[in-house]
C-alpha positions as a LaTeX table, in Angstrom:
\begin{tabular}{lrrr}
\hline
Residue & $x$ (\AA) & $y$ (\AA) & $z$ (\AA) \\
\hline
Unk1 & 0.00 & 0.00 & 0.00 \\
Unk2 & 2.58 & 2.54 & 1.13 \\
Unk3 & 5.98 & 2.95 & $-0.37$ \\
Unk4 & 8.60 & 2.95 & 2.39 \\
Unk5 & 10.42 & 5.81 & 0.64 \\
Unk6 & 7.35 & 7.91 & 1.33 \\
Unk7 & 7.64 & 7.49 & 5.13 \\
Unk8 & 10.07 & 9.85 & 6.82 \\
Unk9 & 12.89 & 8.02 & 8.67 \\
Unk10 & 12.26 & 10.30 & 11.63 \\
Unk11 & 8.59 & 9.26 & 11.77 \\
Unk12 & 9.56 & 5.61 & 11.47 \\
Unk13 & 12.01 & 5.96 & 14.39 \\
Unk14 & 9.37 & 7.70 & 16.50 \\
Unk15 & 6.90 & 4.88 & 15.89 \\
Unk16 & 9.50 & 2.24 & 16.79 \\
Unk17 & 10.43 & 4.13 & 19.99 \\
Unk18 & 6.78 & 4.52 & 20.95 \\
Unk19 & 6.13 & 0.81 & 20.40 \\
Unk20 & 9.20 & $-0.06$ & 22.50 \\
Unk21 & 8.00 & 2.21 & 25.33 \\
Unk22 & 4.57 & 0.55 & 25.23 \\
Unk23 & 6.19 & $-2.88$ & 25.32 \\
Unk24 & 8.33 & $-1.90$ & 28.33 \\
Unk25 & 5.21 & $-0.60$ & 30.12 \\
Unk26 & 3.34 & $-3.83$ & 29.42 \\
Unk27 & 6.31 & $-5.91$ & 30.48 \\
Unk28 & 6.51 & $-3.94$ & 33.73 \\
Unk29 & 2.81 & $-4.63$ & 34.27 \\
Unk30 & 3.43 & $-8.34$ & 33.66 \\
Unk31 & 6.22 & $-8.39$ & 36.24 \\
Unk32 & 3.93 & $-6.56$ & 38.68 \\
Unk33 & 1.24 & $-9.20$ & 38.17 \\
Unk34 & 3.73 & $-12.07$ & 38.55 \\
Unk35 & 5.29 & $-10.68$ & 41.73 \\
Unk36 & 1.91 & $-9.48$ & 43.04 \\
Unk37 & 3.36 & $-6.16$ & 44.19 \\
Unk38 & 4.26 & $-2.80$ & 42.64 \\
Unk39 & 7.63 & $-2.87$ & 40.88 \\
Unk40 & 9.84 & 0.16 & 40.32 \\
Unk41 & 11.78 & 0.68 & 37.11 \\
Unk42 & 14.99 & $-0.18$ & 39.00 \\
Unk43 & 13.57 & $-3.45$ & 40.30 \\
Unk44 & 12.14 & $-4.26$ & 36.87 \\
Unk45 & 15.56 & $-3.73$ & 35.25 \\
Unk46 & 17.30 & $-5.92$ & 37.85 \\
Unk47 & 14.72 & $-8.70$ & 37.46 \\
Unk48 & 15.10 & $-8.69$ & 33.67 \\
Unk49 & 18.90 & $-8.41$ & 33.79 \\
Unk50 & 19.25 & $-11.34$ & 36.20 \\
Unk51 & 16.81 & $-13.65$ & 34.40 \\
Unk52 & 18.08 & $-14.76$ & 30.96 \\
Unk53 & 14.67 & $-16.16$ & 29.99 \\
Unk54 & 12.90 & $-12.84$ & 30.67 \\
Unk55 & 15.66 & $-10.99$ & 28.85 \\
Unk56 & 15.33 & $-13.26$ & 25.82 \\
Unk57 & 11.54 & $-12.91$ & 25.94 \\
Unk58 & 11.54 & $-9.10$ & 25.92 \\
Unk59 & 14.18 & $-9.01$ & 23.17 \\
Unk60 & 12.08 & $-11.34$ & 21.02 \\
Unk61 & 8.88 & $-9.37$ & 21.67 \\
Unk62 & 10.53 & $-6.06$ & 20.86 \\
Unk63 & 12.32 & $-7.42$ & 17.79 \\
Unk64 & 15.35 & $-5.35$ & 18.77 \\
Unk65 & 18.58 & $-5.82$ & 20.72 \\
Unk66 & 19.06 & $-5.84$ & 24.47 \\
Unk67 & 21.27 & $-2.79$ & 24.03 \\
Unk68 & 18.38 & $-0.85$ & 22.40 \\
Unk69 & 16.05 & $-1.79$ & 25.24 \\
Unk70 & 18.58 & $-0.71$ & 27.89 \\
Unk71 & 19.28 & 2.51 & 25.98 \\
Unk72 & 15.54 & 3.26 & 25.82 \\
Unk73 & 15.06 & 2.51 & 29.52 \\
Unk74 & 18.08 & 4.62 & 30.50 \\
Unk75 & 16.74 & 7.54 & 28.48 \\
Unk76 & 13.22 & 7.13 & 29.82 \\
Unk77 & 14.22 & 6.49 & 33.45 \\
Unk78 & 17.36 & 8.54 & 34.25 \\
Unk79 & 17.26 & 7.18 & 37.82 \\
Unk80 & 18.57 & 3.86 & 36.46 \\
Unk81 & 21.96 & 5.42 & 35.75 \\
Unk82 & 22.22 & 6.72 & 39.33 \\
Unk83 & 20.73 & 3.75 & 41.15 \\
Unk84 & 22.75 & 2.44 & 44.09 \\
Unk85 & 20.58 & $-0.68$ & 44.07 \\
Unk86 & 21.76 & $-1.52$ & 40.53 \\
Unk87 & 25.37 & $-0.75$ & 41.44 \\
Unk88 & 25.16 & $-3.01$ & 44.50 \\
Unk89 & 23.36 & $-5.76$ & 42.59 \\
Unk90 & 26.00 & $-5.93$ & 39.87 \\
Unk91 & 29.01 & $-5.06$ & 42.03 \\
Unk92 & 31.10 & $-7.83$ & 40.43 \\
Unk93 & 31.22 & $-5.85$ & 37.18 \\
Unk94 & 34.02 & $-3.34$ & 36.66 \\
Unk95 & 31.58 & $-0.70$ & 35.43 \\
Unk96 & 28.07 & $-0.49$ & 36.81 \\
Unk97 & 26.30 & 1.90 & 34.48 \\
Unk98 & 23.56 & 0.57 & 32.21 \\
Unk99 & 25.56 & 0.89 & 29.01 \\
Unk100 & 28.34 & $-1.37$ & 30.29 \\
Unk101 & 25.78 & $-3.93$ & 31.48 \\
Unk102 & 24.11 & $-4.00$ & 28.10 \\
Unk103 & 27.42 & $-4.44$ & 26.28 \\
Unk104 & 28.25 & $-7.45$ & 28.42 \\
Unk105 & 25.32 & $-9.36$ & 26.91 \\
\hline
\end{tabular}
């Protein structure tokens, strides 16, 4: 129907980012339902990072890389870059910021 040359790359990127944000919201809701308690963005990140099956699941659903998901979450939730809970949880790593964690995958 539509020629892809007709769609602006900027619009295409915005749609992809919006879909990824919606997926992250829904995934957070799923984790909240599974744990039966409210889950912060920090806790959600730690749960996903520590569970390879959840990580694989969200990567497959988003049809993108783990790095893109982490980059989106870090941009959307700046508290993740400053979180002491994340730093303490992944203390064995030489760098504890989100970008270094995503590159280790």
